[in-house]
Short mmCIF file of C-alpha atoms in Angstrom, two decimals:
data_model
loop_
_atom_site.label_atom_id
_atom_site.label_comp_id
_atom_site.label_asym_id
_atom_site.label_seq_id
_atom_site.Cartn_x
_atom_site.Cartn_y
_atom_site.Cartn_z
CA MET A 1 -7.25 26.64 -9.45
CA GLU A 2 -6.99 25.08 -12.90
CA ILE A 3 -7.92 21.69 -11.55
CA ASP A 4 -11.40 22.97 -10.10
CA ASN A 5 -12.50 23.32 -14.15
CA ASP A 6 -11.38 19.62 -15.03
CA PRO A 7 -14.17 17.48 -16.04
CA ALA A 8 -12.08 14.24 -14.41
CA TYR A 9 -11.92 16.22 -11.07
CA GLN A 10 -15.31 17.04 -10.56
CA GLN A 11 -16.10 13.25 -11.24
CA MET A 12 -13.45 12.39 -9.11
CA ILE A 13 -14.87 14.55 -6.14
CA ASN A 14 -18.29 13.64 -6.49
CA GLY A 15 -17.84 10.12 -6.38
CA GLU A 16 -18.39 8.89 -9.94
CA LEU A 17 -16.07 6.97 -12.01
CA TYR A 18 -12.85 8.60 -13.59
CA LEU A 19 -9.98 8.09 -15.18
CA GLU A 20 -7.18 10.58 -14.11
CA SER A 21 -6.79 13.23 -16.55
CA PRO A 22 -3.58 14.67 -17.65
CA ILE A 23 -4.39 17.80 -15.39
CA LEU A 24 -4.51 15.64 -12.20
CA GLN A 25 -1.53 13.61 -12.95
CA GLN A 26 0.10 16.92 -13.51
CA ARG A 27 -1.20 17.90 -9.85
CA ARG A 28 0.03 14.54 -8.38
CA ARG A 29 3.19 15.22 -9.89
CA ASP A 30 3.89 18.66 -8.21
CA VAL A 31 2.41 17.78 -4.97
CA ARG A 32 4.60 14.58 -4.69
CA THR A 33 8.08 16.52 -5.57
CA LYS A 34 6.94 19.27 -3.02
CA LEU A 35 6.30 16.85 -0.80
CA MET A 36 9.71 14.98 -1.40
CA GLN A 37 11.28 18.50 -0.64
CA TYR A 38 8.83 19.64 2.40
CA ASN A 39 9.36 16.36 4.27
CA GLN A 40 13.07 17.13 4.57
CA ILE A 41 12.47 20.54 6.07
CA ALA A 42 14.07 20.47 9.95
CA ASP A 43 12.63 23.60 10.98
CA ASN A 44 9.11 23.07 12.16
CA ASP A 45 7.65 26.51 11.43
CA ASP A 46 8.77 26.50 7.77
CA ARG A 47 7.66 23.13 6.82
CA ASN A 48 4.38 23.44 8.45
CA THR A 49 3.87 26.58 6.33
CA LYS A 50 4.75 25.20 2.92
CA MET A 51 2.64 21.86 3.67
CA LYS A 52 -0.33 24.00 4.61
CA SER A 53 0.20 26.15 1.34
CA LEU A 54 -0.46 22.72 -0.33
CA LEU A 55 -3.83 21.79 1.19
CA ARG A 56 -7.33 23.45 0.02
CA SER A 57 -7.64 25.05 3.69
CA ALA A 58 -6.28 24.64 7.13
CA GLY A 59 -6.57 26.55 9.96
CA ASP A 60 -4.49 28.20 13.00
CA ARG A 61 -1.86 26.12 14.77
CA PHE A 62 -1.36 23.26 12.40
CA PHE A 63 1.43 21.02 12.87
CA VAL A 64 2.52 18.05 11.15
CA GLU A 65 5.65 15.91 11.78
CA PRO A 66 7.47 14.40 8.50
CA THR A 67 6.58 12.31 6.69
CA PHE A 68 2.99 13.67 6.08
CA GLU A 69 1.76 12.69 2.58
CA PHE A 70 -1.28 13.43 0.54
CA SER A 71 -2.05 12.78 -3.56
CA TYR A 72 -3.47 16.22 -4.18
CA GLY A 73 -4.23 18.37 -1.09
CA VAL A 74 -6.98 20.20 -2.81
CA ASN A 75 -9.51 17.98 -1.46
CA ILE A 76 -8.16 18.20 2.22
CA ARG A 77 -10.02 21.07 4.49
CA ILE A 78 -8.57 20.97 7.91
CA GLY A 79 -10.05 23.15 11.02
CA ASN A 80 -7.97 24.73 13.94
CA HIS A 81 -5.42 23.17 15.88
CA PHE A 82 -4.30 19.97 14.09
CA TYR A 83 -1.57 17.70 14.99
CA ALA A 84 -0.69 14.80 12.74
CA ASN A 85 2.42 12.32 14.11
CA HIS A 86 5.07 10.99 11.94
CA GLY A 87 4.05 9.08 8.77
CA VAL A 88 0.61 10.18 8.27
CA THR A 89 -1.11 9.58 4.83
CA LEU A 90 -4.40 11.38 3.16
CA CYS A 91 -5.40 9.61 0.38
CA ASP A 92 -7.43 12.44 -0.95
CA GLU A 93 -8.87 11.66 -4.18
CA GLY A 94 -12.14 12.26 -2.64
CA LEU A 95 -12.64 15.04 0.08
CA ILE A 96 -11.17 15.09 3.60
CA THR A 97 -12.76 17.14 6.33
CA ILE A 98 -11.39 17.31 9.68
CA GLY A 99 -12.56 19.46 12.16
CA ASN A 100 -11.01 21.41 15.07
CA ASP A 101 -8.82 20.32 17.72
CA CYS A 102 -7.67 17.03 16.12
CA LYS A 103 -4.91 14.75 16.56
CA PHE A 104 -3.54 11.69 14.66
CA GLY A 105 -1.01 9.45 15.81
CA PRO A 106 1.52 8.09 13.77
CA LYS A 107 1.01 6.22 10.58
CA VAL A 108 -2.67 6.97 10.43
CA GLY A 109 -4.54 6.43 7.12
CA LEU A 110 -7.36 8.34 5.46
CA TYR A 111 -8.26 6.73 2.24
CA THR A 112 -10.96 7.94 -0.08
CA PRO A 113 -10.49 5.96 -3.15
CA ALA A 114 -12.97 3.30 -3.47
CA HIS A 115 -11.75 1.01 -6.09
CA PRO A 116 -14.01 -1.27 -8.13
CA LEU A 117 -14.94 -4.67 -7.10
CA ASP A 118 -15.54 -6.05 -10.51
CA PRO A 119 -12.40 -7.07 -11.96
CA THR A 120 -13.05 -6.07 -15.44
CA VAL A 121 -13.81 -2.59 -14.56
CA ARG A 122 -10.73 -2.21 -12.22
CA ARG A 123 -8.21 -3.47 -14.96
CA THR A 124 -9.88 0.03 -16.80
CA GLU A 125 -7.72 1.87 -13.76
CA ALA A 126 -11.03 3.75 -13.09
CA GLU A 127 -11.86 4.27 -9.62
CA ARG A 128 -14.34 6.47 -7.55
CA THR A 129 -14.02 7.80 -4.11
CA ALA A 130 -16.09 8.70 -1.13
CA PRO A 131 -15.54 11.31 1.03
CA ILE A 132 -14.06 11.11 5.01
CA THR A 133 -15.40 13.67 7.38
CA ILE A 134 -14.09 14.05 11.24
CA GLY A 135 -15.48 16.04 13.47
CA ASN A 136 -13.99 18.15 15.91
CA ASP A 137 -12.14 16.96 19.09
CA VAL A 138 -11.04 13.82 17.30
CA TRP A 139 -7.95 11.68 18.56
CA ILE A 140 -7.03 8.86 16.10
CA GLY A 141 -4.29 6.42 17.61
CA GLY A 142 -0.98 5.34 15.75
CA SER A 143 -1.89 2.80 12.63
CA ALA A 144 -5.57 3.25 12.38
CA VAL A 145 -6.78 3.19 8.75
CA ILE A 146 -10.19 5.35 8.31
CA LEU A 147 -11.75 3.83 4.77
CA PRO A 148 -13.66 5.65 2.35
CA GLY A 149 -17.00 6.94 2.91
CA VAL A 150 -16.63 7.18 7.02
CA THR A 151 -17.92 9.99 9.06
CA LEU A 152 -16.66 10.54 12.38
CA GLY A 153 -18.98 12.48 14.94
CA ASN A 154 -17.17 14.90 17.56
CA ASN A 155 -15.18 13.66 20.58
CA VAL A 156 -14.66 10.31 18.88
CA ILE A 157 -11.37 8.35 19.91
CA VAL A 158 -10.13 5.80 17.29
CA GLY A 159 -7.82 3.29 18.97
CA ALA A 160 -4.43 2.31 17.52
CA GLY A 161 -4.55 -0.10 14.78
CA ALA A 162 -8.35 -0.08 14.43
CA VAL A 163 -9.88 -0.08 10.90
CA VAL A 164 -12.88 2.01 10.74
CA THR A 165 -15.13 0.59 7.65
CA HIS A 166 -18.33 2.81 8.89
CA SER A 167 -19.18 5.62 10.31
CA PHE A 168 -19.38 6.39 14.29
CA PRO A 169 -21.70 9.02 15.99
CA ASP A 170 -20.56 11.77 18.80
CA ASN A 171 -18.60 10.48 22.26
CA VAL A 172 -17.65 7.36 21.32
CA ILE A 173 -14.20 5.26 21.74
CA VAL A 174 -13.71 2.65 18.90
CA VAL A 175 -11.19 -0.13 18.28
CA GLY A 176 -10.77 -3.32 16.53
CA ASN A 177 -10.74 -4.75 13.16
CA PRO A 178 -13.52 -3.77 11.86
CA ALA A 179 -13.79 -0.92 14.56
CA ARG A 180 -16.96 -1.36 17.01
CA VAL A 181 -17.65 0.77 19.74
CA LEU A 182 -15.83 0.05 22.90
CA LYS A 183 -17.57 2.55 25.20
CA GLN A 184 -19.09 5.46 25.41
CA ASN A 185 -16.88 8.83 25.82
CA ALA A 186 -17.54 11.19 28.17
CA PRO A 187 -19.39 14.38 26.53
CA GLN A 188 -17.16 17.46 25.51
CA SER A 189 -17.35 20.26 28.48
#
């Protein structure tokens, strides 16, 4: 892909401060146009095939309800057997990796951009990213938000409305804002 050779793209996925280049701007415009079209398709197979074509990779049994939104698509890797309910947003300025057998409730958000805290730098429109990694067998409840740099282990359940600000290991249920461990989850069999 042309985007892979863009220096701004490399800075973006490496977590360095970057400004959006013309190549990145064009990719976002193209993806936005296609998402507007694809989210209107009523036929599940047709919609999901087209959505999947915009991602870096996605495994078998990929199913998303409309609306499914993302910034670039090329920074998203999804394993087998993925389901996303209505209104899911993946801000994939940074890399997003989602394991196998994951389910997202409605209005889940994964946000990789990390805007500068210094207002002088923020005014330049430069930003950086931090990747999000989701393990296997993860269920994220409705309206939960996963912030930049978070890794969720395998068999994690994120309660509805949680704001996940840091990483969690395997086999936990997390809830709240900021998210905290509610209890251990039964290990996978």
